[in-house]
Amino acid sequence: GAVVSQHPSRVICKSGTSVKIECRSLDFQATTMFWYRQFPKKSLMLMATSNEGSKATYEQGVEKDKFLINHASLTLSTLTVTSAHPEDSSFYICSARGVASGYEQYFGPGTRLTVT
Amino acid sequence: GESVGLHLPTLSVQEGDNSIINCAYSNSASDYFIWYKQESGKGPQFIIDIRSNMDKRQGQRVTVLLNKTVKHLSLQIAATQPGDSAVYFCAENRGSGYSTLTFGKGTMLLVSP
């Protein structure tokens, strides 16, 4: 149980375009979802926390107008990178926590974004 | 041995050795800690967790030790196998209750056959 999927696993887009990444909890209801960003050989950096049905809480330094997060249902959250630039190229990972999860977050497999 | 520099700290061991990966955390109020394993190109995978009211917890081939006095966490892997090669992160739940996780810098474990 407690499986989280992400789609797409890899995406290449051109500068100036927007790209949407989906995060789904497959077998549990995720009351809270988290979005992380990871650069090569670096740790995970929390970008934002989203609770179902409410606005996401962004970490300091993360532009909310650039990284749009929607958590419209208990099994789906989306991250849209708007007007992407090459410096947005990164590995984006989501995680989800359900009512019965306690502290634990279940992580998705990640999405590799490359902006050309 | 262990090397620290511009790259991730790396621990190189031989197959069959025991590995110890260390982590220092910053917040004395953190009440829950997790160790994750991350293979290249994949998301983090839960290994073991420990609450702040414990100082040791054992799983299958893994043991986590928590020293709150010096804010130190360690992961011990017994009889390390090549499949254990990955980057290992500690994470702390900052503050009481269900909060956000803050990840440590990570250590790359390389296991030679």
Coordinates of C-alpha atoms in Angstrom, one line a residue:
Chain A
G1 CA 0.0 0.0 0.0
A2 CA 0.8 3.7 0.1
V3 CA 1.9 4.2 -3.5
V4 CA 2.4 7.6 -5.0
S5 CA 2.8 8.0 -8.7
Q6 CA 4.0 11.0 -10.8
H7 CA 3.4 11.8 -14.4
P8 CA 5.3 12.4 -16.5
S9 CA 8.5 10.8 -15.4
R10 CA 10.5 12.9 -17.8
V11 CA 9.6 16.0 -19.7
I12 CA 11.5 18.3 -22.0
C13 CA 10.0 21.7 -22.8
K14 CA 11.1 24.9 -24.5
S15 CA 11.8 28.1 -22.7
G16 CA 8.7 30.2 -22.1
T17 CA 6.3 27.3 -22.1
S18 CA 4.5 25.8 -19.1
V19 CA 4.6 22.3 -18.0
K20 CA 2.3 20.4 -15.6
I21 CA 3.4 17.6 -13.3
E22 CA 0.8 15.3 -11.7
C23 CA 1.1 13.6 -8.4
R24 CA -1.4 10.9 -7.4
S25 CA -1.9 8.8 -4.3
L26 CA -3.1 5.5 -5.7
D27 CA -4.3 3.6 -2.7
F28 CA -4.9 6.2 0.0
Q29 CA -6.4 9.6 0.5
A30 CA -3.7 12.2 0.7
T31 CA -4.9 15.0 3.0
T32 CA -1.5 16.7 2.5
M33 CA 0.9 16.7 -0.4
F34 CA 4.4 18.1 -0.6
W35 CA 6.4 19.2 -3.6
Y36 CA 10.2 19.1 -3.5
R37 CA 12.9 20.1 -5.9
Q38 CA 16.3 18.3 -6.1
F39 CA 19.4 19.4 -8.0
P40 CA 22.1 16.9 -8.9
K41 CA 24.0 15.5 -6.0
K42 CA 22.0 17.7 -3.6
S43 CA 19.3 17.2 -1.0
L44 CA 15.6 17.6 -1.4
M45 CA 14.3 21.1 -0.9
L46 CA 10.7 21.6 0.1
M47 CA 9.0 24.0 -2.2
A48 CA 5.4 23.9 -0.9
T49 CA 2.9 22.1 1.2
S50 CA -0.7 21.7 0.0
N51 CA -3.7 20.6 1.8
E52 CA -6.7 19.4 -0.1
G53 CA -9.1 22.1 -0.9
S54 CA -7.0 25.0 0.3
K55 CA -4.2 27.2 -1.0
A56 CA -0.6 25.8 -0.9
T57 CA 1.9 27.1 1.6
Y58 CA 5.1 28.0 -0.2
E59 CA 8.6 28.0 1.4
Q60 CA 10.6 31.1 1.5
G61 CA 12.1 32.0 -1.8
V62 CA 9.7 29.9 -3.9
E63 CA 7.7 32.0 -6.3
K64 CA 4.1 31.0 -6.0
D65 CA 3.2 32.6 -9.4
K66 CA 5.8 30.5 -11.1
F67 CA 5.1 27.2 -9.4
L68 CA 1.4 26.8 -9.4
I69 CA 0.1 24.1 -7.1
N70 CA -3.4 22.7 -7.1
H71 CA -4.7 20.0 -4.8
A72 CA -8.2 19.7 -5.9
S73 CA -8.9 16.2 -4.7
L74 CA -7.7 13.8 -2.0
T75 CA -5.7 11.8 -4.6
L76 CA -4.3 14.4 -7.0
S77 CA -2.0 17.4 -6.7
T78 CA -0.5 19.2 -9.7
L79 CA 2.5 21.4 -10.0
T80 CA 2.6 23.7 -13.0
V81 CA 5.9 25.4 -13.9
T82 CA 4.9 28.5 -15.8
S83 CA 7.1 30.3 -18.3
A84 CA 9.8 27.8 -17.8
H85 CA 13.5 28.7 -18.1
P86 CA 16.6 26.5 -18.3
E87 CA 17.3 27.2 -14.6
D88 CA 14.0 25.5 -13.7
S89 CA 15.5 22.2 -15.0
S90 CA 15.5 19.9 -12.1
F91 CA 14.2 16.8 -10.5
Y92 CA 10.8 17.4 -9.0
I93 CA 9.5 15.0 -6.4
C94 CA 6.1 14.9 -4.6
S95 CA 5.1 13.2 -1.5
A96 CA 1.8 12.5 0.2
R97 CA 0.6 12.0 3.7
G98 CA -2.8 10.6 4.6
V99 CA -4.9 10.6 7.7
A100 CA -3.5 7.2 8.8
S101 CA 0.1 8.0 7.8
G102 CA 1.1 9.7 10.9
Y103 CA 4.3 11.5 10.4
E104 CA 5.4 9.5 7.4
Q105 CA 5.4 10.9 3.9
Y106 CA 5.2 8.6 0.9
F107 CA 7.3 9.7 -2.1
G108 CA 6.6 9.6 -5.8
P109 CA 9.3 8.5 -8.2
G110 CA 10.1 12.0 -9.3
T111 CA 9.8 13.9 -12.6
R112 CA 12.9 15.0 -14.5
L113 CA 12.3 18.4 -16.1
T114 CA 14.6 19.7 -18.8
V115 CA 14.0 23.2 -20.2
T116 CA 15.8 23.9 -23.5
Chain B
G1 CA 36.6 5.9 3.8
E2 CA 34.6 9.1 3.9
S3 CA 35.3 12.2 1.8
V4 CA 33.6 15.5 2.0
G5 CA 34.0 18.3 -0.5
L6 CA 32.0 19.8 -3.4
H7 CA 30.4 16.4 -4.0
L8 CA 28.1 14.5 -1.6
P9 CA 30.0 12.9 1.3
T10 CA 30.8 9.4 0.2
L11 CA 31.2 6.2 2.3
S12 CA 32.9 3.3 0.5
V13 CA 32.7 -0.1 2.0
Q14 CA 33.3 -3.7 1.0
E15 CA 30.4 -6.1 0.6
G16 CA 29.7 -7.8 3.9
D17 CA 31.0 -4.9 6.0
N18 CA 28.8 -3.0 8.4
S19 CA 28.1 0.6 7.4
I20 CA 27.5 3.6 9.6
I21 CA 26.0 6.8 8.1
N22 CA 25.8 9.8 10.3
C23 CA 23.6 12.8 10.4
A24 CA 23.5 16.0 12.5
Y25 CA 20.2 17.7 12.9
S26 CA 19.6 21.3 14.0
N27 CA 16.3 21.6 15.8
S28 CA 16.2 20.3 19.4
A29 CA 12.4 20.4 19.2
S30 CA 12.2 17.9 16.3
D31 CA 10.2 14.9 17.5
Y32 CA 10.5 12.4 14.6
F33 CA 13.3 11.3 12.3
I34 CA 13.4 9.2 9.2
W35 CA 16.1 7.7 7.1
Y36 CA 15.5 7.5 3.4
K37 CA 17.4 5.7 0.6
Q38 CA 17.4 7.2 -2.8
E39 CA 18.7 5.4 -5.9
S40 CA 19.7 7.4 -8.9
G41 CA 16.8 8.9 -10.8
K42 CA 14.2 7.7 -8.2
G43 CA 12.2 9.1 -5.3
P44 CA 13.3 8.5 -1.7
Q45 CA 12.4 5.2 -0.2
F46 CA 11.6 4.8 3.5
I47 CA 14.1 2.8 5.5
I48 CA 13.4 3.3 9.2
D49 CA 12.1 5.9 11.5
I50 CA 12.5 6.8 15.2
R51 CA 10.6 9.1 17.5
S52 CA 12.4 11.5 19.9
N53 CA 11.3 9.5 23.0
M54 CA 13.5 6.6 21.8
D55 CA 17.3 6.3 21.4
K56 CA 17.5 3.1 19.3
R57 CA 15.3 1.3 16.8
Q58 CA 16.1 -1.8 14.9
G59 CA 14.7 -3.1 11.6
Q60 CA 15.8 -5.7 9.2
R61 CA 19.6 -5.3 8.8
V62 CA 19.3 -1.6 9.8
T63 CA 19.5 0.2 13.2
V64 CA 18.9 3.8 13.9
L65 CA 20.5 5.5 16.9
L66 CA 19.4 8.9 18.2
N67 CA 21.5 11.0 20.5
K68 CA 19.4 14.0 21.4
T69 CA 22.2 15.5 23.6
V70 CA 24.4 16.2 20.7
K71 CA 21.6 16.2 18.1
H72 CA 23.0 13.3 16.2
L73 CA 21.4 10.5 14.2
S74 CA 23.0 7.4 12.7
L75 CA 22.0 4.6 10.4
Q76 CA 23.8 1.3 10.8
I77 CA 23.5 -1.2 8.0
A78 CA 24.7 -4.7 8.8
A79 CA 26.3 -7.0 6.2
T80 CA 26.2 -4.3 3.5
Q81 CA 25.3 -5.5 0.0
P82 CA 25.9 -4.0 -3.4
G83 CA 22.2 -3.3 -3.6
D84 CA 22.5 -1.0 -0.7
S85 CA 24.5 1.4 -2.9
A86 CA 22.5 4.7 -3.0
V87 CA 22.3 8.1 -1.4
Y88 CA 21.0 8.1 2.2
F89 CA 19.2 11.1 3.7
C90 CA 18.1 11.7 7.2
A91 CA 15.0 13.9 7.6
E92 CA 13.6 15.5 10.7
N93 CA 10.0 16.5 11.5
R94 CA 10.5 20.0 12.8
G95 CA 8.4 20.7 15.9
S96 CA 5.7 18.7 17.5
G97 CA 2.8 17.3 15.5
Y98 CA 2.7 16.5 11.9
S99 CA 4.9 19.1 10.3
T100 CA 7.1 19.3 7.3
L101 CA 10.3 17.3 6.8
T102 CA 13.7 18.9 6.6
F103 CA 16.2 16.8 4.8
G104 CA 19.9 16.5 5.6
K105 CA 22.6 16.8 2.9
G106 CA 22.8 13.1 2.2
T107 CA 25.6 10.5 2.1
M108 CA 26.4 8.4 -0.9
L109 CA 27.1 4.8 0.1
L110 CA 29.2 2.8 -2.4
V111 CA 29.5 -0.9 -1.8
S112 CA 32.1 -2.9 -3.7
P113 CA 31.7 -6.6 -4.3

